[in-house]
Coordinates of C-alpha atoms and ligand atoms in Angstrom, one line a residue:
M1 CA 70.9 78.6 113.7
K2 CA 71.0 78.4 109.9
K3 CA 73.0 81.0 108.1
L4 CA 70.9 83.7 106.5
I5 CA 72.4 83.2 103.1
D6 CA 71.6 79.4 103.3
M7 CA 68.0 80.1 104.2
I8 CA 67.6 82.3 101.2
A9 CA 69.4 79.7 99.0
E10 CA 67.0 77.0 100.2
D11 CA 64.1 79.0 98.9
V12 CA 65.9 79.6 95.6
K13 CA 66.7 76.0 95.3
D14 CA 63.1 75.0 95.9
A15 CA 62.1 77.4 93.3
F16 CA 64.5 75.9 90.7
L17 CA 63.1 72.5 91.6
A18 CA 59.5 73.7 91.3
C19 CA 60.3 75.0 87.8
G20 CA 61.7 71.7 86.7
Y21 CA 65.4 72.4 87.1
E22 CA 68.0 70.8 89.4
E23 CA 68.3 72.4 92.7
K24 CA 72.0 72.7 92.5
F25 CA 71.5 75.8 90.3
G26 CA 70.0 77.7 93.2
M27 CA 73.3 78.8 94.7
V28 CA 73.2 82.2 96.2
S29 CA 76.0 84.7 96.8
L30 CA 76.3 88.2 98.2
S31 CA 75.6 90.7 95.6
N32 CA 78.5 92.3 93.9
R33 CA 76.2 95.2 93.0
P34 CA 74.9 96.2 96.4
D35 CA 73.3 99.3 94.8
L36 CA 70.9 96.9 92.9
C37 CA 70.3 94.1 95.3
Q38 CA 71.6 92.3 98.4
Y39 CA 72.0 88.8 97.2
Q40 CA 72.1 87.2 93.8
C41 CA 71.8 83.8 92.1
N42 CA 73.7 83.2 88.8
G43 CA 72.5 79.6 88.4
A44 CA 70.2 80.3 85.5
M45 CA 73.2 80.8 83.2
A46 CA 74.5 77.3 84.0
A47 CA 71.1 75.7 83.9
A48 CA 70.5 77.2 80.5
K49 CA 73.3 75.1 79.1
Q50 CA 72.0 71.9 80.6
Y51 CA 68.3 72.4 79.7
K52 CA 68.8 74.3 76.4
V53 CA 66.5 77.1 77.5
A54 CA 67.3 80.8 77.4
P55 CA 68.8 81.9 80.8
I56 CA 66.5 84.8 81.1
E57 CA 63.5 82.5 80.7
I58 CA 64.7 80.3 83.6
A59 CA 65.5 83.4 85.7
K60 CA 62.0 84.8 85.1
A61 CA 60.3 81.5 86.0
V62 CA 62.3 81.1 89.2
A63 CA 61.7 84.8 90.2
E64 CA 58.0 84.3 89.7
Q65 CA 58.1 81.2 91.8
L66 CA 59.9 83.1 94.6
A67 CA 57.2 85.7 94.9
E68 CA 55.7 83.6 97.8
S69 CA 59.0 83.3 99.7
E70 CA 59.1 84.5 103.2
T71 CA 62.8 85.2 103.2
I72 CA 62.7 87.2 100.1
A73 CA 60.9 90.5 99.6
E74 CA 61.9 91.4 96.1
V75 CA 63.3 89.3 93.2
N76 CA 64.1 90.4 89.7
A77 CA 65.3 88.6 86.7
V78 CA 67.7 90.7 84.7
M79 CA 69.6 90.1 81.4
P80 CA 71.2 87.8 80.6
G81 CA 69.8 85.7 83.4
F82 CA 70.8 87.1 86.8
I83 CA 68.4 86.7 89.7
N84 CA 68.6 89.7 92.0
I85 CA 67.4 89.3 95.5
K86 CA 66.3 91.6 98.3
V87 CA 65.8 90.0 101.6
D88 CA 62.5 90.3 103.5
E89 CA 63.0 92.9 106.2
E90 CA 60.6 91.4 108.7
F91 CA 62.4 88.1 108.3
L92 CA 65.8 89.8 108.6
A93 CA 64.8 91.6 111.8
A94 CA 63.4 88.4 113.3
Y95 CA 66.6 86.6 112.4
L96 CA 68.7 89.3 114.2
Q97 CA 66.4 89.0 117.2
E98 CA 67.0 85.2 117.2
M99 CA 70.8 85.8 117.1
T100 CA 70.6 87.8 120.3
E101 CA 68.8 84.9 122.0
E102 CA 71.0 82.1 120.7
E103 CA 74.3 80.9 122.2
N104 CA 77.2 82.3 120.2
F105 CA 74.8 84.5 118.3
G106 CA 73.5 81.5 116.4
F107 CA 76.9 80.4 115.2
E108 CA 76.9 76.6 115.0
K109 CA 79.9 74.8 116.4
T110 CA 81.2 71.8 114.4
K111 CA 79.5 68.5 115.0
N112 CA 82.8 66.7 114.5
P113 CA 85.3 68.3 116.8
L114 CA 88.9 67.6 115.7
T115 CA 92.0 67.7 117.8
I116 CA 94.1 70.4 116.3
V117 CA 97.7 71.2 117.2
V118 CA 98.7 74.8 116.5
D119 CA 102.4 75.1 116.6
Y120 CA 103.2 78.8 117.0
G121 CA 105.4 81.3 118.8
G122 CA 108.6 79.3 118.3
P123 CA 110.9 81.6 120.2
N124 CA 114.5 80.6 120.7
V125 CA 115.4 80.4 124.4
A126 CA 118.2 82.7 125.6
K127 CA 117.6 85.1 122.8
P128 CA 115.4 88.1 123.5
L129 CA 112.1 88.1 121.6
H130 CA 112.4 90.2 118.6
I131 CA 109.9 91.3 116.0
G132 CA 110.5 88.2 113.9
H133 CA 108.6 86.3 116.5
L134 CA 105.7 88.8 116.6
R135 CA 103.8 87.5 113.6
S136 CA 104.0 83.9 114.6
A137 CA 102.6 84.7 118.0
V138 CA 99.9 87.1 116.9
I139 CA 98.6 85.0 113.9
G140 CA 98.9 81.7 115.8
E141 CA 97.1 83.0 118.8
S142 CA 94.2 84.1 116.6
I143 CA 94.1 80.9 114.7
K144 CA 94.0 78.9 117.9
R145 CA 91.0 81.0 119.1
I146 CA 89.2 80.7 115.8
C147 CA 89.6 76.9 115.8
R148 CA 88.4 76.7 119.4
F149 CA 85.4 79.0 118.6
A150 CA 84.5 76.6 115.7
G151 CA 84.2 73.9 118.3
H152 CA 87.5 72.0 118.0
N153 CA 89.9 70.8 120.6
V154 CA 92.9 72.9 120.2
I155 CA 96.4 72.5 121.7
G156 CA 98.6 75.5 121.3
D157 CA 102.2 74.6 121.6
V158 CA 105.0 77.2 121.9
H159 CA 107.6 74.8 120.5
L160 CA 110.6 76.4 122.1
G161 CA 113.8 76.4 120.2
D162 CA 115.8 75.3 123.2
L163 CA 118.5 73.1 121.7
G164 CA 120.2 74.9 118.9
L165 CA 123.4 76.6 118.3
Q166 CA 122.3 79.6 120.5
M167 CA 122.8 77.3 123.5
G168 CA 126.4 76.6 122.6
L169 CA 126.9 80.3 121.9
V170 CA 125.6 81.4 125.2
M171 CA 127.7 78.7 127.0
E172 CA 130.9 79.7 125.2
G173 CA 130.0 83.4 125.7
L174 CA 129.8 82.7 129.4
R175 CA 133.1 80.8 129.4
E176 CA 134.7 83.9 128.0
R177 CA 133.5 85.9 131.0
A178 CA 133.8 83.3 133.7
P179 CA 136.0 80.4 132.7
E180 CA 136.4 79.4 136.4
L181 CA 132.7 78.2 136.7
P182 CA 132.4 74.5 137.5
Y183 CA 130.2 73.9 134.4
F184 CA 133.3 74.1 132.2
D185 CA 135.4 71.8 134.3
K186 CA 134.9 68.4 132.9
S187 CA 136.4 66.7 135.9
F188 CA 134.0 68.4 138.3
T189 CA 132.0 65.8 140.3
G190 CA 130.4 67.9 142.9
E191 CA 126.9 69.4 142.9
Y192 CA 126.4 72.4 140.6
P193 CA 125.2 75.6 142.2
K194 CA 121.4 76.1 142.4
E195 CA 121.7 79.8 141.5
P196 CA 122.1 80.7 137.9
P197 CA 125.5 82.2 137.1
F198 CA 123.8 85.2 135.3
T199 CA 120.8 87.5 135.6
L200 CA 118.3 87.9 132.8
A201 CA 119.9 91.2 131.9
E202 CA 123.3 89.5 131.7
L203 CA 121.9 86.6 129.7
E204 CA 120.5 89.1 127.2
E205 CA 123.9 90.6 126.8
I206 CA 125.7 87.3 126.5
Y207 CA 123.9 86.0 123.5
P208 CA 124.2 88.9 121.1
A209 CA 127.8 89.4 122.0
A210 CA 128.6 85.7 121.5
S211 CA 126.7 85.7 118.2
A212 CA 128.6 88.7 117.0
L213 CA 131.9 87.1 118.0
S214 CA 131.1 83.9 116.2
K215 CA 130.8 85.9 113.0
Q216 CA 134.3 87.3 113.3
N217 CA 136.1 84.5 115.0
E218 CA 136.0 81.1 113.3
A219 CA 137.6 79.3 116.3
F220 CA 135.0 80.6 118.7
K221 CA 132.2 79.5 116.3
E222 CA 133.6 76.0 116.1
R223 CA 133.9 75.9 119.9
A224 CA 130.2 76.9 120.2
Q225 CA 129.3 74.2 117.7
R226 CA 131.2 71.6 119.6
T227 CA 129.7 72.7 122.9
T228 CA 126.2 72.5 121.4
L229 CA 126.8 68.9 120.3
E230 CA 128.4 67.9 123.6
F231 CA 125.4 69.4 125.4
Q232 CA 123.0 67.5 123.1
L233 CA 124.9 64.3 123.9
G234 CA 124.5 65.0 127.7
E235 CA 127.7 66.6 129.0
P236 CA 126.6 67.2 132.7
G237 CA 128.1 70.7 133.1
Y238 CA 126.4 71.9 129.9
V239 CA 123.1 70.2 130.8
A240 CA 123.2 72.0 134.2
L241 CA 123.9 75.3 132.5
W242 CA 121.1 74.7 130.1
H243 CA 118.7 74.3 133.0
H244 CA 119.9 77.7 134.3
I245 CA 119.4 79.3 130.9
M246 CA 115.9 77.8 130.7
N247 CA 115.0 78.9 134.2
V248 CA 116.0 82.5 133.5
S249 CA 114.8 82.8 130.0
V250 CA 111.4 81.0 129.9
P251 CA 109.7 83.1 132.6
D252 CA 110.8 86.1 130.7
L253 CA 109.3 84.7 127.5
K254 CA 106.1 84.0 129.4
R255 CA 106.0 87.6 130.6
N256 CA 106.5 88.9 127.1
Y257 CA 103.7 86.6 125.7
D258 CA 101.4 87.7 128.5
N259 CA 101.9 91.3 127.4
L260 CA 100.8 90.3 124.0
N261 CA 97.8 88.5 125.3
V262 CA 99.2 85.3 123.9
S263 CA 99.1 82.1 125.9
F264 CA 100.1 78.5 125.2
D265 CA 98.5 75.3 126.4
V266 CA 101.8 73.5 126.2
W267 CA 105.3 74.8 126.8
K268 CA 107.3 72.0 125.1
G269 CA 110.4 72.4 123.1
E270 CA 112.8 70.7 120.8
S271 CA 114.7 69.3 123.9
D272 CA 111.6 67.3 125.0
V273 CA 111.6 65.2 121.9
Q274 CA 115.3 64.2 121.7
P275 CA 114.6 60.9 123.4
Y276 CA 112.5 59.8 120.4
I277 CA 115.2 60.5 117.9
P278 CA 117.4 57.4 117.9
A279 CA 114.5 55.0 117.5
M280 CA 112.9 57.2 114.9
V281 CA 116.0 57.4 112.8
Q282 CA 116.6 53.7 113.1
D283 CA 113.0 53.1 111.9
L284 CA 113.7 55.3 108.9
I285 CA 116.7 53.2 108.1
D286 CA 114.9 49.9 108.7
K287 CA 112.1 51.0 106.4
G288 CA 114.7 51.7 103.7
L289 CA 113.9 55.4 103.6
A290 CA 117.0 56.9 105.2
Y291 CA 120.3 56.3 103.6
E292 CA 123.8 57.6 104.0
S293 CA 124.9 60.5 101.9
Q294 CA 128.2 62.2 102.5
G295 CA 128.2 60.9 106.0
A296 CA 124.8 62.2 106.8
M297 CA 121.5 60.3 107.0
V298 CA 119.0 61.5 104.4
V299 CA 115.5 60.7 103.2
D300 CA 114.5 61.4 99.6
V301 CA 111.3 63.5 99.4
Q302 CA 111.2 64.5 95.7
E303 CA 107.9 63.5 94.2
E304 CA 106.7 63.1 90.7
G305 CA 105.1 66.3 89.5
D306 CA 107.2 68.6 91.6
S307 CA 108.0 71.7 89.6
K308 CA 111.1 72.4 91.5
E309 CA 113.8 70.5 93.2
I310 CA 113.0 69.3 96.8
P311 CA 116.3 68.3 98.4
P312 CA 116.5 65.3 100.6
C313 CA 115.5 65.7 104.2
I314 CA 118.6 65.4 106.4
V315 CA 117.7 63.5 109.6
R316 CA 121.2 63.2 111.1
K317 CA 124.4 65.1 110.5
S318 CA 127.7 63.4 109.9
D319 CA 128.8 64.3 113.4
G320 CA 125.7 62.6 114.8
A321 CA 123.9 65.8 115.7
A322 CA 120.2 66.2 115.2
L323 CA 118.9 69.0 113.0
Y324 CA 115.9 71.3 112.9
A325 CA 114.1 68.7 110.7
T326 CA 115.0 65.9 113.0
S327 CA 113.4 67.7 116.0
D328 CA 110.3 68.6 114.0
L329 CA 109.9 65.0 113.0
A330 CA 110.4 63.7 116.5
T331 CA 107.9 66.3 117.7
I332 CA 105.3 64.8 115.4
V333 CA 106.1 61.4 116.9
E334 CA 105.5 62.7 120.3
R335 CA 102.3 64.6 119.4
E336 CA 100.9 61.5 117.8
K337 CA 101.6 59.6 121.0
L338 CA 100.3 62.2 123.4
Y339 CA 97.3 63.8 121.5
E340 CA 96.6 61.8 118.3
P341 CA 95.8 65.1 116.5
D342 CA 93.6 65.1 113.4
R343 CA 95.2 68.2 112.1
Y344 CA 98.4 70.2 112.5
I345 CA 98.8 73.9 111.8
Y346 CA 102.3 75.3 111.9
L347 CA 103.1 79.0 111.9
A348 CA 106.5 80.1 110.7
D349 CA 108.2 82.6 108.3
K350 CA 107.3 81.6 104.8
R351 CA 111.0 81.2 104.0
Q352 CA 110.8 78.0 106.0
E353 CA 108.4 76.4 103.5
M354 CA 111.0 74.0 102.1
H355 CA 111.8 72.8 105.6
F356 CA 108.2 72.0 106.3
T357 CA 107.7 70.3 102.9
Q358 CA 110.6 68.1 103.7
V359 CA 109.4 67.3 107.2
F360 CA 105.8 66.6 106.2
R361 CA 106.8 64.4 103.3
T362 CA 109.2 62.4 105.5
A363 CA 106.6 62.0 108.2
R364 CA 104.1 60.7 105.7
K365 CA 106.5 58.4 103.9
A366 CA 107.6 56.9 107.3
G367 CA 104.0 56.5 108.4
I368 CA 104.5 58.8 111.4
V369 CA 101.2 60.5 110.4
E370 CA 98.4 58.8 108.5
P371 CA 97.6 60.0 105.0
E372 CA 94.2 61.5 105.9
K373 CA 95.7 63.9 108.5
E374 CA 96.2 67.4 107.4
L375 CA 99.7 68.9 108.0
M376 CA 99.3 72.6 107.2
F377 CA 102.2 75.0 107.0
L378 CA 101.0 78.6 107.2
G379 CA 104.0 80.6 106.1
F380 CA 103.7 84.3 106.9
G381 CA 105.4 87.2 105.1
T382 CA 107.8 89.7 106.5
M383 CA 107.0 92.7 108.6
N384 CA 108.8 95.6 106.8
G385 CA 109.6 99.1 107.7
K386 CA 108.4 102.1 105.7
D387 CA 111.4 101.7 103.4
G388 CA 110.0 98.3 102.4
K389 CA 112.9 96.4 104.0
P390 CA 112.6 94.2 107.0
F391 CA 111.7 96.3 110.0
K392 CA 114.8 97.6 111.9
T393 CA 115.6 99.9 114.8
R394 CA 116.6 103.4 113.8
D395 CA 120.3 102.4 114.0
G396 CA 119.7 99.4 111.9
G397 CA 119.6 96.8 114.6
V398 CA 117.1 94.1 115.3
M399 CA 114.1 95.6 117.0
R400 CA 113.1 93.9 120.3
L401 CA 109.5 93.1 120.7
E402 CA 109.3 95.0 124.0
Q403 CA 110.7 98.1 122.3
L404 CA 108.1 97.9 119.6
I405 CA 105.3 97.6 122.1
A406 CA 106.7 100.4 124.2
D407 CA 107.0 102.7 121.1
T408 CA 103.4 101.9 120.1
N409 CA 102.0 102.5 123.5
E410 CA 103.8 105.8 123.8
E411 CA 102.4 106.9 120.5
V412 CA 98.9 105.9 121.6
L413 CA 99.3 107.6 125.0
K414 CA 100.0 110.9 123.2
K415 CA 96.7 110.5 121.3
V416 CA 94.7 109.5 124.3
T417 CA 95.9 112.4 126.5
E418 CA 95.8 115.0 123.8
N419 CA 93.5 117.9 124.8
R420 CA 92.3 116.1 127.8
E421 CA 92.9 115.6 131.5
M422 CA 93.1 112.0 132.5
D423 CA 94.5 110.1 135.4
E424 CA 98.0 109.0 134.4
A425 CA 97.7 105.4 135.4
E426 CA 94.4 105.0 133.7
A427 CA 95.7 106.7 130.6
K428 CA 98.6 104.3 130.5
E429 CA 96.3 101.3 131.0
I430 CA 94.1 102.4 128.1
A431 CA 97.1 103.1 125.9
K432 CA 98.3 99.6 126.5
T433 CA 95.0 98.1 125.5
I434 CA 94.8 100.3 122.3
G435 CA 98.4 99.8 121.5
L436 CA 98.0 96.0 121.4
A437 CA 95.0 96.4 119.2
A438 CA 97.0 98.6 116.9
I439 CA 99.9 96.1 116.6
K440 CA 97.7 93.0 116.2
Y441 CA 95.1 94.5 113.9
G442 CA 97.8 96.0 111.8
D443 CA 99.3 92.5 111.4
L444 CA 96.1 90.4 111.2
S445 CA 94.2 92.6 108.7
N446 CA 96.7 91.5 106.1
Q447 CA 96.5 88.1 104.5
A448 CA 99.1 86.2 106.6
T449 CA 101.2 85.1 103.6
K450 CA 101.8 88.7 102.4
D451 CA 104.5 91.0 103.6
Y452 CA 103.3 94.2 105.2
I453 CA 104.6 97.5 106.3
F454 CA 104.6 98.4 110.0
D455 CA 103.5 102.0 109.9
L456 CA 103.2 103.3 113.5
D457 CA 101.3 106.4 112.5
R458 CA 98.8 104.6 110.4
F459 CA 98.4 101.6 112.8
T460 CA 97.7 103.9 115.8
S461 CA 95.3 106.2 114.0
F462 CA 91.8 106.3 115.3
E463 CA 90.5 106.6 111.8
G464 CA 90.7 104.2 108.8
N465 CA 91.2 100.4 108.8
T466 CA 92.9 100.2 112.1
G467 CA 92.6 98.5 115.5
P468 CA 92.1 101.7 117.3
Y469 CA 89.2 102.7 114.9
I470 CA 87.4 99.4 115.8
L471 CA 87.9 100.1 119.5
Y472 CA 86.8 103.7 119.1
T473 CA 83.6 102.4 117.5
M474 CA 83.0 100.0 120.4
V475 CA 83.7 102.7 123.0
R476 CA 81.1 104.9 121.2
I477 CA 78.5 102.1 121.3
K478 CA 79.3 101.5 125.0
S479 CA 78.8 105.2 125.8
I480 CA 75.5 105.4 123.9
L481 CA 74.3 102.3 125.9
A482 CA 75.5 103.9 129.1
K483 CA 73.6 107.1 128.3
Y484 CA 70.5 105.2 127.4
Q485 CA 70.8 103.3 130.7
A486 CA 71.2 106.5 132.7
E487 CA 68.4 108.5 130.9
C488 CA 66.0 105.8 130.0
S489 CA 66.4 103.2 132.8
E490 CA 62.7 102.9 133.3
K491 CA 62.2 101.7 129.7
K492 CA 61.7 98.0 129.1
P493 CA 64.0 96.1 126.8
V494 CA 62.6 96.0 123.2
A495 CA 63.2 93.2 120.7
I496 CA 65.0 94.1 117.4
N497 CA 61.8 93.2 115.5
A498 CA 59.3 94.7 117.9
S499 CA 57.6 96.7 115.2
V500 CA 57.1 96.3 111.4
R501 CA 58.4 99.5 109.9
E502 CA 60.4 100.8 107.0
Y503 CA 64.1 100.9 107.7
G504 CA 66.5 103.6 106.7
A505 CA 69.2 102.6 104.2
D506 CA 71.9 102.9 106.9
E507 CA 70.0 100.9 109.3
L508 CA 69.3 98.2 106.8
A509 CA 72.9 98.0 105.7
L510 CA 73.9 97.6 109.4
M511 CA 71.3 94.9 109.9
L512 CA 72.4 92.9 106.8
L513 CA 76.1 93.0 107.9
T514 CA 75.2 92.0 111.5
A515 CA 73.3 89.0 110.1
R516 CA 76.4 87.9 108.2
F517 CA 78.4 87.1 111.4
N518 CA 78.0 83.3 111.5
D519 CA 78.7 83.0 107.8
M520 CA 81.9 85.1 108.3
A521 CA 83.0 83.1 111.3
E522 CA 82.7 79.8 109.4
H523 CA 84.8 81.2 106.6
A524 CA 87.4 82.5 108.9
Y525 CA 87.8 78.9 110.3
E526 CA 87.6 77.1 107.0
E527 CA 90.1 79.4 105.3
V528 CA 92.3 79.7 108.5
A529 CA 92.0 83.4 107.9
P530 CA 92.0 86.0 110.7
H531 CA 92.0 88.7 108.1
K532 CA 88.4 87.8 107.2
I533 CA 87.4 88.8 110.7
C534 CA 89.2 92.1 110.4
Q535 CA 87.5 92.8 107.1
Y536 CA 84.2 92.0 108.6
I537 CA 84.6 94.2 111.7
Y538 CA 85.9 97.0 109.7
E539 CA 82.8 96.9 107.5
L540 CA 80.6 96.5 110.6
A541 CA 82.2 99.4 112.4
D542 CA 81.8 101.6 109.3
A543 CA 78.2 100.6 108.9
F544 CA 77.5 101.4 112.5
N545 CA 79.2 104.8 112.3
S546 CA 77.1 105.7 109.2
F547 CA 74.0 104.6 111.0
Y548 CA 75.0 106.6 114.1
H549 CA 75.7 109.8 112.2
N550 CA 72.3 109.7 110.5
N551 CA 70.2 108.8 113.4
K552 CA 69.8 110.5 116.8
I553 CA 69.5 107.4 119.0
I554 CA 69.3 109.0 122.4
A555 CA 67.0 111.8 121.2
E556 CA 64.6 109.5 119.4
T557 CA 61.1 110.0 120.6
D558 CA 59.5 106.8 119.2
E559 CA 60.3 104.6 122.1
I560 CA 59.8 101.3 120.2
K561 CA 62.1 102.4 117.5
Q562 CA 64.6 103.6 120.0
G563 CA 64.5 100.3 121.8
E564 CA 65.0 98.4 118.6
W565 CA 68.0 100.5 117.9
I566 CA 69.4 99.9 121.3
A567 CA 68.9 96.1 120.9
L568 CA 70.5 96.2 117.5
I569 CA 73.6 98.2 118.5
T570 CA 74.0 96.0 121.6
L571 CA 74.2 93.0 119.3
V572 CA 76.7 94.8 117.1
L573 CA 78.8 95.6 120.2
H574 CA 78.7 91.9 121.3
L575 CA 79.7 90.7 117.9
L576 CA 82.6 93.1 117.8
E577 CA 83.6 91.9 121.2
V578 CA 83.6 88.3 120.1
C579 CA 85.5 89.2 117.0
I580 CA 88.3 91.1 118.7
D581 CA 88.6 88.3 121.2
L582 CA 89.2 85.9 118.3
L583 CA 91.9 88.3 117.1
G584 CA 93.4 88.3 120.6
F585 CA 92.8 91.8 121.9
S586 CA 90.2 93.7 123.9
A587 CA 88.5 97.1 124.1
P588 CA 88.7 99.7 126.9
D589 CA 85.6 101.3 128.3
R590 CA 86.7 104.7 127.2
M591 CA 89.4 106.2 125.1
Ligands
LIG601 N1 112.3 78.4 116.4 C1 112.1 78.6 115.0 C2 112.6 79.9 114.5 O1 112.9 80.8 115.3 C3 110.6 78.6 114.7 C4 109.9 77.3 115.0 C5 108.7 77.0 114.1 N2 108.1 75.8 114.4 C6 108.5 74.6 114.2 N3 107.8 73.5 114.6 N4 109.6 74.4 113.4 O2 112.9 80.0 113.3

């Protein structure tokens, strides 16, 4: 289904042509003066320069030409040469009705599906998930869904950090506690135990303790580094221990992501791509790209026109260890081999920008990816506390993700059960659904690159630009529909455009917004911007609520009009449902 704005623009372009001007001047945009008109065309100003005619003359001629248009009801030429447009309401209502009948509400999926890898989540195994990993998971999940909705083949990969220093730290931390374990005995030749030498709870203690110790105790830190390297080089005891760590930690990560309604198609990690590294580094050397610098192997990536220094990409450390960049490069090698993606989207803290610049440039120089492929780094800002500093627990520690979710749900539960009796289990379930919306919407409604303040009170409020407000609106629509069903079940369904009548201002505003859905969805994909969806549903929810307050839907005696309203708000509800699904949360039936 064509976008409404494009249908209007087609008519305007035809009018420009008919008046003897190039059609390219007939571009149409949403009006920035909604009090005056709904759409506008500013092309007469540009055409005036080319044709040496006064802009207002062009605008007037085009406006006159448009009098016959079926999409446009009213068109005015105003000084110095704006063309103000009001859409034809009959046409608008028919358009909405068609949306209800079309698949995906008339949104057209791409005709050229790409294979897109979305690399997000990026947790580090053996460390509990903390709020630093929240944004990557929340934004990445939404982007994955948006790309899929647009019709692309999307592979969401969690890209576990399962190789780094944290592994050596955990192993050395464990050695402190239980040095007698066979994993630490290099002469051990028997079979290692099948049972892990720690529980999840113990593992969660070991890492922070070891990490703290490494900061005070240089010798411990060096041991952890050496152990990390020996593990990477295949020391059997450490490899066996690593499997235990993975087996205990990964299911817990999965559980945490499940709670966030985040799911990955692929659970690969840095460790999976280590086999590619030797050949890859050799190839970089053979191509004359990698050279030795202070014992390490590096690739120059500075380019002409760079405004700042881009240091060389280190692909191998002097001790032979692989680095973060090496793993990311090898991951591209593997992804090319397995999926041949057309496009890559990486989610990570924006402070990692330099890393990704180095990796992408090296990958291109080495021909690991072809030049036409897009390697996109979407660096997100920091989630801050109310003090404007990175979000911390009350005692200044790193907040665990589970804690953040629990605190949010508790706050919501208070609101849900305030002045009301409700079954406890149901209330908790509802609070969980709303809590997730509060967290995700609070994050996604900001442009990803910006920092934002996690404000529990604001995020959980049922009013204002919040997730709960969106859900509240949806629940309200659901309850109107249920009431209508109960009271008016004998009435036949009515089309949105069943009658020709004058619409109230609130109704018209709601209709116009509803019709913008497919345009919005396209932009959300093109700009890789979940916040566009948030903006849209906030406006849509507001428009619905104004309409609702000014019209008595259930008490309406004109049955046709009432049926049209029911059809319209059903469409609004369905659009809100699709949108929140793209954002990665859902709505309860009551709240
Ligand atoms: N594990 C990394 C971290 O915690 C994030 C991984 C981001 N993705 C990537 N392909 N490098 O910082």
